[in-house]
PDB file of C-alpha atoms in Angstrom:
ATOM      1  CA  MET A   1     -10.601  16.125 -56.295  1.00 96.00           C
ATOM      2  CA  ILE A   2      -7.665  18.139 -57.557  1.00 97.00           C
ATOM      3  CA  ALA A   3      -7.157  18.044 -61.318  1.00 97.00           C
ATOM      4  CA  TYR A   4      -3.651  18.548 -62.758  1.00 98.00           C
ATOM      5  CA  ARG A   5      -2.546  19.727 -66.193  1.00 97.00           C
ATOM      6  CA  LEU A   6       0.839  20.507 -67.697  1.00 98.00           C
ATOM      7  CA  LEU A   7       0.505  23.269 -70.265  1.00 98.00           C
ATOM      8  CA  THR A   8       3.233  23.335 -72.924  1.00 97.00           C
ATOM      9  CA  HIS A   9       3.938  25.369 -76.026  1.00 96.00           C
ATOM     10  CA  GLU A  10       6.706  27.050 -77.964  1.00 96.00           C
ATOM     11  CA  ASP A  11       8.129  30.173 -76.342  1.00 95.00           C
ATOM     12  CA  THR A  12       5.691  32.578 -78.009  1.00 95.00           C
ATOM     13  CA  SER A  13       2.813  34.726 -76.846  1.00 96.00           C
ATOM     14  CA  ALA A  14       0.567  31.712 -77.549  1.00 96.00           C
ATOM     15  CA  PHE A  15       2.005  30.044 -74.435  1.00 97.00           C
ATOM     16  CA  CYS A  16       1.138  33.076 -72.309  1.00 97.00           C
ATOM     17  CA  HIS A  17      -2.384  33.102 -73.755  1.00 97.00           C
ATOM     18  CA  LYS A  18      -2.757  29.385 -72.988  1.00 97.00           C
ATOM     19  CA  VAL A  19      -1.783  29.913 -69.343  1.00 98.00           C
ATOM     20  CA  THR A  20      -3.918  33.065 -69.037  1.00 98.00           C
ATOM     21  CA  ASP A  21      -6.930  31.193 -70.421  1.00 97.00           C
ATOM     22  CA  ALA A  22      -6.463  28.414 -67.845  1.00 97.00           C
ATOM     23  CA  LEU A  23      -6.211  30.974 -65.029  1.00 98.00           C
ATOM     24  CA  ALA A  24      -9.386  32.699 -66.259  1.00 97.00           C
ATOM     25  CA  LYS A  25     -11.149  29.313 -66.049  1.00 96.00           C
ATOM     26  CA  GLY A  26     -10.196  28.847 -62.404  1.00 97.00           C
ATOM     27  CA  TRP A  27      -6.966  26.863 -62.709  1.00 98.00           C
ATOM     28  CA  GLN A  28      -4.130  27.846 -60.362  1.00 98.00           C
ATOM     29  CA  LEU A  29      -0.411  27.903 -61.026  1.00 98.00           C
ATOM     30  CA  TYR A  30       1.425  24.944 -59.518  1.00 98.00           C
ATOM     31  CA  GLY A  31       5.165  25.365 -59.128  1.00 97.00           C
ATOM     32  CA  ASN A  32       7.522  27.286 -61.338  1.00 97.00           C
ATOM     33  CA  PRO A  33       7.435  27.366 -65.139  1.00 96.00           C
ATOM     34  CA  SER A  34      10.033  25.382 -67.077  1.00 97.00           C
ATOM     35  CA  TYR A  35      11.949  26.466 -70.141  1.00 96.00           C
ATOM     36  CA  ALA A  36      13.939  24.108 -72.362  1.00 97.00           C
ATOM     37  CA  TYR A  37      15.491  23.831 -75.805  1.00 97.00           C
ATOM     38  CA  HIS A  38      13.856  21.331 -78.176  1.00 94.00           C
ATOM     39  CA  ALA A  39      16.786  20.039 -80.256  1.00 95.00           C
ATOM     40  CA  GLU A  40      14.640  18.471 -82.986  1.00 95.00           C
ATOM     41  CA  THR A  41      12.756  21.684 -83.781  1.00 94.00           C
ATOM     42  CA  GLY A  42      15.450  24.152 -82.735  1.00 96.00           C
ATOM     43  CA  LYS A  43      12.920  26.079 -80.655  1.00 96.00           C
ATOM     44  CA  MET A  44      12.580  26.972 -77.003  1.00 97.00           C
ATOM     45  CA  MET A  45       9.636  25.356 -75.207  1.00 98.00           C
ATOM     46  CA  CYS A  46       7.753  26.490 -72.092  1.00 98.00           C
ATOM     47  CA  ALA A  47       5.791  24.419 -69.580  1.00 98.00           C
ATOM     48  CA  GLN A  48       3.604  25.384 -66.620  1.00 98.00           C
ATOM     49  CA  ALA A  49       1.723  23.057 -64.312  1.00 98.00           C
ATOM     50  CA  VAL A  50      -1.742  24.107 -63.159  1.00 98.00           C
ATOM     51  CA  THR A  51      -4.265  22.575 -60.765  1.00 98.00           C
ATOM     52  CA  LYS A  52      -7.975  23.025 -60.127  1.00 98.00           C
ATOM     53  CA  ASP A  53     -10.224  21.779 -57.325  1.00 97.00           C
ATOM     54  CA  VAL A  54     -13.259  20.182 -58.999  1.00 96.00           C
ATOM     55  CA  PRO A  55     -16.180  18.132 -57.667  1.00 95.00           C
ATOM     56  CA  GLY A  56     -16.373  14.398 -58.257  1.00 93.00           C
ATOM     57  CA  THR A  57     -13.826  11.659 -58.558  1.00 95.00           C
ATOM     58  CA  TYR A  58     -11.122  11.018 -61.096  1.00 94.00           C
ATOM     59  CA  ASP A  59     -12.056   9.277 -64.330  1.00 93.00           C
ATOM     60  CA  PRO A  60      -9.326   8.638 -66.945  1.00 94.00           C
ATOM     61  CA  SER A  61     -11.753   9.531 -69.742  1.00 95.00           C
ATOM     62  CA  MET A  62     -12.361  13.081 -68.456  1.00 93.00           C
ATOM     63  CA  LYS A  63     -11.155  15.926 -70.623  1.00 93.00           C
ATOM     64  CA  LEU A  64      -9.100  18.030 -68.240  1.00 92.00           C
ATOM     65  CA  GLY A  65      -9.167  21.085 -70.494  1.00 89.00           C
ATOM     66  CA  GLU A  66     -12.955  21.162 -70.197  1.00 91.00           C
ATOM     67  CA  LEU A  67     -13.026  21.235 -66.379  1.00 92.00           C
TER      68      LEU A  67
END
């Protein structure tokens, strides 16, 4: 099965570390990153989709970050 996650965070180095950590754990980039202004907080936000081919079948209770 292919697992999917959307990683999000403020536009800081923490976002880059979050994506780098996912890549180090075998996740692959999926599509282009997104960048948007969050009007309520006044901060820029980043998002990057990642996927990973994992054994088994989908279960809604699985913790995707632990795959």
